mmCIF file of N, CA and C and ligand atoms in Angstrom:
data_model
loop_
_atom_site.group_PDB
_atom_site.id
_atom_site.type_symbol
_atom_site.label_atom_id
_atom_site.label_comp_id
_atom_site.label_asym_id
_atom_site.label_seq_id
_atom_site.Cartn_x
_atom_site.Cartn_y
_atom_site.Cartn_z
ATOM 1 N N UNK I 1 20.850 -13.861 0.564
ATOM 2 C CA UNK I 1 22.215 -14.281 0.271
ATOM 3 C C UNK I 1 22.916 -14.640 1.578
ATOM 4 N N UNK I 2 23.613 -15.969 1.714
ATOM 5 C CA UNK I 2 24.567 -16.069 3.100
ATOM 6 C C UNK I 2 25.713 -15.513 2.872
ATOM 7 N N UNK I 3 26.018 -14.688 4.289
ATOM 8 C CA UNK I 3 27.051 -14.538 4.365
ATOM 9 C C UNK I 3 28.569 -15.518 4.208
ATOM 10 N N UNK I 4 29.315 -14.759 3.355
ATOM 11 C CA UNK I 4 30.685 -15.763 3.267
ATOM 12 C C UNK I 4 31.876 -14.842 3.770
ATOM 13 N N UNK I 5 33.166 -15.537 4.240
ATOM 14 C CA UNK I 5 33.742 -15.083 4.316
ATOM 15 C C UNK I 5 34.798 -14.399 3.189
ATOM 16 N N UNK I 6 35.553 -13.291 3.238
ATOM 17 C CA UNK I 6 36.552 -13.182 2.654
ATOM 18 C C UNK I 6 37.921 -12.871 2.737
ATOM 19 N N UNK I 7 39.038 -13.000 2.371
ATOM 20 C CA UNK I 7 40.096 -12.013 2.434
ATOM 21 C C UNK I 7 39.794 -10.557 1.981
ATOM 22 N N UNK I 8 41.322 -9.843 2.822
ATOM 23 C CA UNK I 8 41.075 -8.432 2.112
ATOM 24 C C UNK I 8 41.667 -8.265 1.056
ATOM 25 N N UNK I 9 42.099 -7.493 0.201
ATOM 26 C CA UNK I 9 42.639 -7.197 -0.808
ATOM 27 C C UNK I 9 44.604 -7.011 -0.891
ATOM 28 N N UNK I 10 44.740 -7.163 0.425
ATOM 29 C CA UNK I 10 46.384 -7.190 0.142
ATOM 30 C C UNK I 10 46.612 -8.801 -0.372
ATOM 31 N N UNK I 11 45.668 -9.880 -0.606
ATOM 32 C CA UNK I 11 46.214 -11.134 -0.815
ATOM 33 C C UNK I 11 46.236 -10.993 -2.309
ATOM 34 N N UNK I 12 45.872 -10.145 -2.907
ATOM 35 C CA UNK I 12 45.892 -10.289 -4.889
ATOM 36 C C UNK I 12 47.320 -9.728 -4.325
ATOM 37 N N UNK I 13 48.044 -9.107 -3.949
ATOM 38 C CA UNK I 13 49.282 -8.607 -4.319
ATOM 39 C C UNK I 13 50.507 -9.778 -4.944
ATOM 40 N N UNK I 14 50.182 -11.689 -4.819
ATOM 41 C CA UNK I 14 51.392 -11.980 -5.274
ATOM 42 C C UNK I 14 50.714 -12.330 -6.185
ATOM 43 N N UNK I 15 49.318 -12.841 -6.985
ATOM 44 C CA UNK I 15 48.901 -12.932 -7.910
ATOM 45 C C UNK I 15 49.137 -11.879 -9.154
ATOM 46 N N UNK I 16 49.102 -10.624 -8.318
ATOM 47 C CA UNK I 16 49.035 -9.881 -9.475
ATOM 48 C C UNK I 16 50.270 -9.623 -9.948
ATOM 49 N N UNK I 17 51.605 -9.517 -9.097
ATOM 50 C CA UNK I 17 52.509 -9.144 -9.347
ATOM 51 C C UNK I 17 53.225 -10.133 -9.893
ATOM 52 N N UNK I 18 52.572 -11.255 -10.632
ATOM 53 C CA UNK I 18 52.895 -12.183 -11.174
ATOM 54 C C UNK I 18 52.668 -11.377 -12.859
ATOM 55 N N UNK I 19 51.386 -11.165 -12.924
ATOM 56 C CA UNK I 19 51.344 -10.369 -14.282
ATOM 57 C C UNK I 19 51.990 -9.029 -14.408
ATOM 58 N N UNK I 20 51.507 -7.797 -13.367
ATOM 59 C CA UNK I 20 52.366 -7.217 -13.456
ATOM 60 C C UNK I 20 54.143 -6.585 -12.471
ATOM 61 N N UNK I 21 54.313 -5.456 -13.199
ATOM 62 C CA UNK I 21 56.097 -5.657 -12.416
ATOM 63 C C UNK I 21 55.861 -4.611 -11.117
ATOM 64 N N UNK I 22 55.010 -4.306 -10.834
ATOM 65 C CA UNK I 22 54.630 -3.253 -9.915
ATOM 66 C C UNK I 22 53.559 -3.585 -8.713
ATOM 67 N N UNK I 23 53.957 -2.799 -7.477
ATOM 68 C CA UNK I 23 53.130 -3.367 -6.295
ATOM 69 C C UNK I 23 51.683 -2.668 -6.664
ATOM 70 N N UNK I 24 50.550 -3.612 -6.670
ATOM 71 C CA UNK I 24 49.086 -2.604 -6.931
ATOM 72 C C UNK I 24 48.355 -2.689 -5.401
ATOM 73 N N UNK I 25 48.713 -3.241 -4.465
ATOM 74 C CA UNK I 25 47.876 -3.179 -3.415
ATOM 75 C C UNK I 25 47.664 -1.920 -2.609
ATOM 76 N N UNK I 26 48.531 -1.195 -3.591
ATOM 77 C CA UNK I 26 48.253 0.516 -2.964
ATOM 78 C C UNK I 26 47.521 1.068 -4.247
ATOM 79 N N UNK I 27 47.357 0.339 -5.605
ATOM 80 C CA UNK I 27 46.665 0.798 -6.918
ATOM 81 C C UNK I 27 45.257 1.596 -6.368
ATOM 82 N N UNK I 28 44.855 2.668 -6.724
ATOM 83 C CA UNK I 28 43.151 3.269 -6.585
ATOM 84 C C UNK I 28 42.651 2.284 -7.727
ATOM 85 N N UNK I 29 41.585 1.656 -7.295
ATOM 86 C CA UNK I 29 40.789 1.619 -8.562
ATOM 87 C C UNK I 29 39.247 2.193 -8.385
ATOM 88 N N UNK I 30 38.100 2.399 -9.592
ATOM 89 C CA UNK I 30 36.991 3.125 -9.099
ATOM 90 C C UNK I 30 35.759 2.136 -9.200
ATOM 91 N N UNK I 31 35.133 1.681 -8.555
ATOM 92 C CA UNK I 31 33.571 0.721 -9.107
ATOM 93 C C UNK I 31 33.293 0.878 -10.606
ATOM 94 N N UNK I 32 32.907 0.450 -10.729
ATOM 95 C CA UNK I 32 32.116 0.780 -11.509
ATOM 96 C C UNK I 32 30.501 1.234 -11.510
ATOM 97 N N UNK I 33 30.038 -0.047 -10.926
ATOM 98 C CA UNK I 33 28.614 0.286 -10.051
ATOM 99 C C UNK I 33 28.235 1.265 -9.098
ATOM 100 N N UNK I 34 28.987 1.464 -8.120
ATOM 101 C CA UNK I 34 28.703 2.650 -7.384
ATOM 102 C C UNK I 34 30.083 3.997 -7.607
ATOM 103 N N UNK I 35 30.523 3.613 -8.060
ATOM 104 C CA UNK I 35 31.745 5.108 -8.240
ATOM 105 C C UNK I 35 32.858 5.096 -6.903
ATOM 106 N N UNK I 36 32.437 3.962 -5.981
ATOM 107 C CA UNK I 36 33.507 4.260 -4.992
ATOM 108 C C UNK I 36 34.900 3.985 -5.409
ATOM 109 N N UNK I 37 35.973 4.956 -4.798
ATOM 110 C CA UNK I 37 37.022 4.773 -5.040
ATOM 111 C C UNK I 37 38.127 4.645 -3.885
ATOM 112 N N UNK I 38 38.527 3.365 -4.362
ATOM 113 C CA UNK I 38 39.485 2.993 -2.646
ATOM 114 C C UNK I 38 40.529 1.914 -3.230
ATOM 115 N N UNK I 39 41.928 1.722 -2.883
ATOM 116 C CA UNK I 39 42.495 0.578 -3.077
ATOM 117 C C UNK I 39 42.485 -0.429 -3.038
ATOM 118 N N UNK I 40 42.982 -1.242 -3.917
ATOM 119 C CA UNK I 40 43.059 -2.685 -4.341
ATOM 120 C C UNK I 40 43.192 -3.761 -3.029
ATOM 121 N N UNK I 41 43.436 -2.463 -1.610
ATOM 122 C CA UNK I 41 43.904 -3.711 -0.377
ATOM 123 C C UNK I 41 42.442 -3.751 0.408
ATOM 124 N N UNK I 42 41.970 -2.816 -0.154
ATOM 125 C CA UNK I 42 40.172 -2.774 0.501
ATOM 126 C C UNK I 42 39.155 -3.599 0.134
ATOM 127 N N UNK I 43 39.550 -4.299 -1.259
ATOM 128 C CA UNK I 43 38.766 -4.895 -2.057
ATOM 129 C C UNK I 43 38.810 -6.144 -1.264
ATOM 130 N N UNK I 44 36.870 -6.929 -0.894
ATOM 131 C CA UNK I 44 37.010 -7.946 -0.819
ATOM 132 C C UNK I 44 36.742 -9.159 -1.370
ATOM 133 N N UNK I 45 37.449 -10.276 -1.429
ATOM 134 C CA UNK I 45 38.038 -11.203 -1.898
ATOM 135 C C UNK I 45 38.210 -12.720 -1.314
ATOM 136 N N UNK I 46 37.075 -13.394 -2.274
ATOM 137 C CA UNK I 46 36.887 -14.392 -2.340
ATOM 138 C C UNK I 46 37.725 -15.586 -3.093
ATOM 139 N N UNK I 47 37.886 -16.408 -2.782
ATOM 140 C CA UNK I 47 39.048 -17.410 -3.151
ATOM 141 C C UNK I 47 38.286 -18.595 -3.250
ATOM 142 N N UNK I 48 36.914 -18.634 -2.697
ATOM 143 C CA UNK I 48 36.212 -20.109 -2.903
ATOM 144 C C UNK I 48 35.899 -20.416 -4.487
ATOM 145 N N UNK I 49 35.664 -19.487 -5.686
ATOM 146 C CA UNK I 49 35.267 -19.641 -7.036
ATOM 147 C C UNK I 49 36.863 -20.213 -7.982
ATOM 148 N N UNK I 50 36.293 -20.813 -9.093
ATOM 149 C CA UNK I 50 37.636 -20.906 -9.275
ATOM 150 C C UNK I 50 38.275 -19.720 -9.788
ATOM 151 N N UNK I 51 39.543 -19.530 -9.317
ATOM 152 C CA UNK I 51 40.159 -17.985 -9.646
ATOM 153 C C UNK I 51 40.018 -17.397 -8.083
ATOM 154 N N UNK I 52 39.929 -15.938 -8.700
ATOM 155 C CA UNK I 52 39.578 -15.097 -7.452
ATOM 156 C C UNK I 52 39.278 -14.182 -7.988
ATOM 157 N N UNK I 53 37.921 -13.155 -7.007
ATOM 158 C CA UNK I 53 36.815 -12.579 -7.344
ATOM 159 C C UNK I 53 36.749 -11.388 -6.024
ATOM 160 N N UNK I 54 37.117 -9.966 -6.978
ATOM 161 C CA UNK I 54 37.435 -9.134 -5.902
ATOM 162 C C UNK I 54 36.010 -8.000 -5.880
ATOM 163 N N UNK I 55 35.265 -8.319 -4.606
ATOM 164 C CA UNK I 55 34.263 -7.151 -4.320
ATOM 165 C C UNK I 55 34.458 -5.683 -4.050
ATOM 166 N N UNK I 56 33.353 -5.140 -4.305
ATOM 167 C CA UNK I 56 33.735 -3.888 -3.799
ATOM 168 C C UNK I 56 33.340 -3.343 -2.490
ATOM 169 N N UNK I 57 34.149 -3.079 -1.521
ATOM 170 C CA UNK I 57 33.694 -3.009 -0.040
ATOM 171 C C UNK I 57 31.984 -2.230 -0.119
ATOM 172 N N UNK I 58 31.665 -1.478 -0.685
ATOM 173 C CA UNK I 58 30.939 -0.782 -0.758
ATOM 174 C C UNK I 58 29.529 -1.456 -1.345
ATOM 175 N N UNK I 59 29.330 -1.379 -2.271
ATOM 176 C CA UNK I 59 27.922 -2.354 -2.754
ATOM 177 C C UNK I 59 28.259 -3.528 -3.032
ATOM 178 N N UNK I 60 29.045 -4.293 -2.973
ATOM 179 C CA UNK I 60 29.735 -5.939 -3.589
ATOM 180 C C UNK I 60 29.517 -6.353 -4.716
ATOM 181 N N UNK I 61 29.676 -5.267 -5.441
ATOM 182 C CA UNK I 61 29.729 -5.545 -7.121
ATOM 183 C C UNK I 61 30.988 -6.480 -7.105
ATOM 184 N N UNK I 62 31.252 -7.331 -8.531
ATOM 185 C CA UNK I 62 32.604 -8.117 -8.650
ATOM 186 C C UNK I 62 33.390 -6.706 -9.523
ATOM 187 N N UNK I 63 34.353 -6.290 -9.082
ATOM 188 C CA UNK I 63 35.184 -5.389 -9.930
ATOM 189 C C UNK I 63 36.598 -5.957 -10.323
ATOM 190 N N UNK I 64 36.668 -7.305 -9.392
ATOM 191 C CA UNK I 64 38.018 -7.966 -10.398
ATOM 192 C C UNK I 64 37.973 -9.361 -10.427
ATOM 193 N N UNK I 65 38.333 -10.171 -11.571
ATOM 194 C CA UNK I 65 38.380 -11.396 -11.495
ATOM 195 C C UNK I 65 39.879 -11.801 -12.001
ATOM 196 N N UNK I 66 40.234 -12.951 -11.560
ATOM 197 C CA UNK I 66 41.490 -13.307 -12.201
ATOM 198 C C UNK I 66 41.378 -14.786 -11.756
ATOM 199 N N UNK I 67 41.734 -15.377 -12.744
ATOM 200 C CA UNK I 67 42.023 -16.802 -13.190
ATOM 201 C C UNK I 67 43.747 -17.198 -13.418
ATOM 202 N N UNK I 68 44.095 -18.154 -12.805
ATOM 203 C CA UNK I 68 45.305 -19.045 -13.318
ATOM 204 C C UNK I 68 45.365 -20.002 -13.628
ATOM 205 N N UNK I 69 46.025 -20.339 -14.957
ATOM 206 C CA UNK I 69 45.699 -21.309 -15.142
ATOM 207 C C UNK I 69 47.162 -21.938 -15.197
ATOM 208 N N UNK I 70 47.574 -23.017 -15.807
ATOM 209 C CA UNK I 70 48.822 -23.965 -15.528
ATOM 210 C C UNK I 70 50.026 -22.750 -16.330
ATOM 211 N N UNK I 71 49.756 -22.297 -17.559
ATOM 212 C CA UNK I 71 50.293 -21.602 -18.467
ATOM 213 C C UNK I 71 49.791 -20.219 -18.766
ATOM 214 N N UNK I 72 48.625 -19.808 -18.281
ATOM 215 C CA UNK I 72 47.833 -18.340 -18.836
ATOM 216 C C UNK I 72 47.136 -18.234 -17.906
ATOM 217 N N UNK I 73 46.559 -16.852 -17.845
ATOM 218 C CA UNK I 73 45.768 -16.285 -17.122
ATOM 219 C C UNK I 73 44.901 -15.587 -17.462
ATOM 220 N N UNK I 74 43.898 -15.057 -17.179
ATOM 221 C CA UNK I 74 42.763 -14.144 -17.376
ATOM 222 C C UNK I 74 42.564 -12.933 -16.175
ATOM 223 N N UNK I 75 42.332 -12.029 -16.550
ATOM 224 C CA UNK I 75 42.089 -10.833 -15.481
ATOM 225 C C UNK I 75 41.094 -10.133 -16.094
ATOM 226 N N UNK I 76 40.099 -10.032 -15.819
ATOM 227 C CA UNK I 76 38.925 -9.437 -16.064
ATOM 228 C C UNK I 76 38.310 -8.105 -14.919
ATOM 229 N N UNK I 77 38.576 -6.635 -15.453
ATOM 230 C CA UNK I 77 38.600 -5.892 -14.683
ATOM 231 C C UNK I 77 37.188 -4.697 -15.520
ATOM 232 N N UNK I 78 36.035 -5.889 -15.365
ATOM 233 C CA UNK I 78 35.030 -5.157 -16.233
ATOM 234 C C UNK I 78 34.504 -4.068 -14.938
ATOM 235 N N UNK I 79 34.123 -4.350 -13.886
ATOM 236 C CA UNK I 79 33.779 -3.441 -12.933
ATOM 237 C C UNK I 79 34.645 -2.944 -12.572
ATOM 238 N N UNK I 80 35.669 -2.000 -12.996
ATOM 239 C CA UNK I 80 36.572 -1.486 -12.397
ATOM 240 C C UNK I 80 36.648 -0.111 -13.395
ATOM 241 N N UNK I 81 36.310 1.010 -12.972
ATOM 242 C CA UNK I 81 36.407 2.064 -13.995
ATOM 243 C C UNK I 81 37.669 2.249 -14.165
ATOM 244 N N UNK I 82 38.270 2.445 -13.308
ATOM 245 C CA UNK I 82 40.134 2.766 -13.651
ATOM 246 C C UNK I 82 40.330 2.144 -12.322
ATOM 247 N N UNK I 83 42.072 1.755 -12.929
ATOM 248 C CA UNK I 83 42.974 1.603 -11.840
ATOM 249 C C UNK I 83 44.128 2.366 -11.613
ATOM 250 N N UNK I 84 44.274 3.449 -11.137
ATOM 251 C CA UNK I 84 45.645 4.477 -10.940
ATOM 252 C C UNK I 84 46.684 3.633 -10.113
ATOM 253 N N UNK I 85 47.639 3.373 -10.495
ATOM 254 C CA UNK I 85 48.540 2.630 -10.133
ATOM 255 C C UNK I 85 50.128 3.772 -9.736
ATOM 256 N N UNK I 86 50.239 3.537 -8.231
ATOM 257 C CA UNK I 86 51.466 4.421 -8.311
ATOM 258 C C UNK I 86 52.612 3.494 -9.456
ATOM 259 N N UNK I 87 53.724 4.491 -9.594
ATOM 260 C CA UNK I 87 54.688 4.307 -10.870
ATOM 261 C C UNK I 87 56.065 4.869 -10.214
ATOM 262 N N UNK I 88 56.973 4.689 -10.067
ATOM 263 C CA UNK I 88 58.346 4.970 -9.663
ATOM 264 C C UNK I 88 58.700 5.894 -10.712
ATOM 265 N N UNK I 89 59.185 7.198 -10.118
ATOM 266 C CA UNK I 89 59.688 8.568 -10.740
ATOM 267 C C UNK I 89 60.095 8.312 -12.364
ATOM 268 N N UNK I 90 60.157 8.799 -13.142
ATOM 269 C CA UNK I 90 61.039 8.780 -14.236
ATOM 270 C C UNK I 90 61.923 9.489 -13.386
ATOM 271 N N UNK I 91 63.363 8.918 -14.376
ATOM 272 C CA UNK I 91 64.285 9.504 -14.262
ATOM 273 C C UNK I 91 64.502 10.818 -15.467
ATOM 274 N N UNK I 92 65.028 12.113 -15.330
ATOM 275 C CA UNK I 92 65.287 13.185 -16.201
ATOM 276 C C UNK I 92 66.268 12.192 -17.244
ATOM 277 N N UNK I 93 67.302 12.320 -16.072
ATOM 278 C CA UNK I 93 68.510 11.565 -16.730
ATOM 279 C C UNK I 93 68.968 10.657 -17.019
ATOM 280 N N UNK I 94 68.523 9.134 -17.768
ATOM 281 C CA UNK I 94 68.850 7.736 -17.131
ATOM 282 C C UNK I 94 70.339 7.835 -16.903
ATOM 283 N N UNK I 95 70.825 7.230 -15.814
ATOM 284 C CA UNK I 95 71.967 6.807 -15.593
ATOM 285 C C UNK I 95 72.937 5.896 -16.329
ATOM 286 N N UNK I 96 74.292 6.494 -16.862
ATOM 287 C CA UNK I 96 74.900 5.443 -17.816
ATOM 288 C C UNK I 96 75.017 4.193 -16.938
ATOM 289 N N UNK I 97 75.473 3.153 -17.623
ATOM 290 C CA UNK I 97 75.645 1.831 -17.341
ATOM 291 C C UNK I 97 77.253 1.574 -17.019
HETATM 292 ZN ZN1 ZN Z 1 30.784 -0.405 -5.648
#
């Protein structure tokens, strides 16, 4: 296999935060293939396919794919056992308006 280059994983951060409302480039997610577990900014990431295709630093399984398209998207997170995503506190109390 030749070597290619890639980005690291902080470049999915405006892609993703297009789908979702939260920063994931601090998200854990786990391989699937090998069980490693490290953040979404470790993951590396190829941009030459169409979409983008996030490895896993560790054995270079694909653990994320995501596609854009003009109107929709696809995110395919079959190699990815979980993604723990930090979440901003609940509030006890919501605050009146
Ligand atoms: Zn792996």
């Amino acid at each position: 296999m030749t070597e290619m280059s890639y980005l690291d994983g902080n470049m999915l951060d405006g892609p993703l935060r297009e789908l979702f409302a939260v920063d994931l480039s601090t998200a854990m997610g786990r391989c699937e293939n090998c069980g490693m577990v490290g953040s979404m900014a470790s993951l590396h990431v190829f941009s030459h396919a169409p979409g983008l295709i996030a490895r896993c630093p560790s054995c270079e399984e694909v653990m994320l794919r995501l596609v854009r398209g003009p109107d929709q998207a696809w995110l395919d997170l079959r190699g990815t056992t979980f993604l723990q995503v930090p979440m901003p506190m609940e509030q006890a109390h919501p605050s009146p308006l």
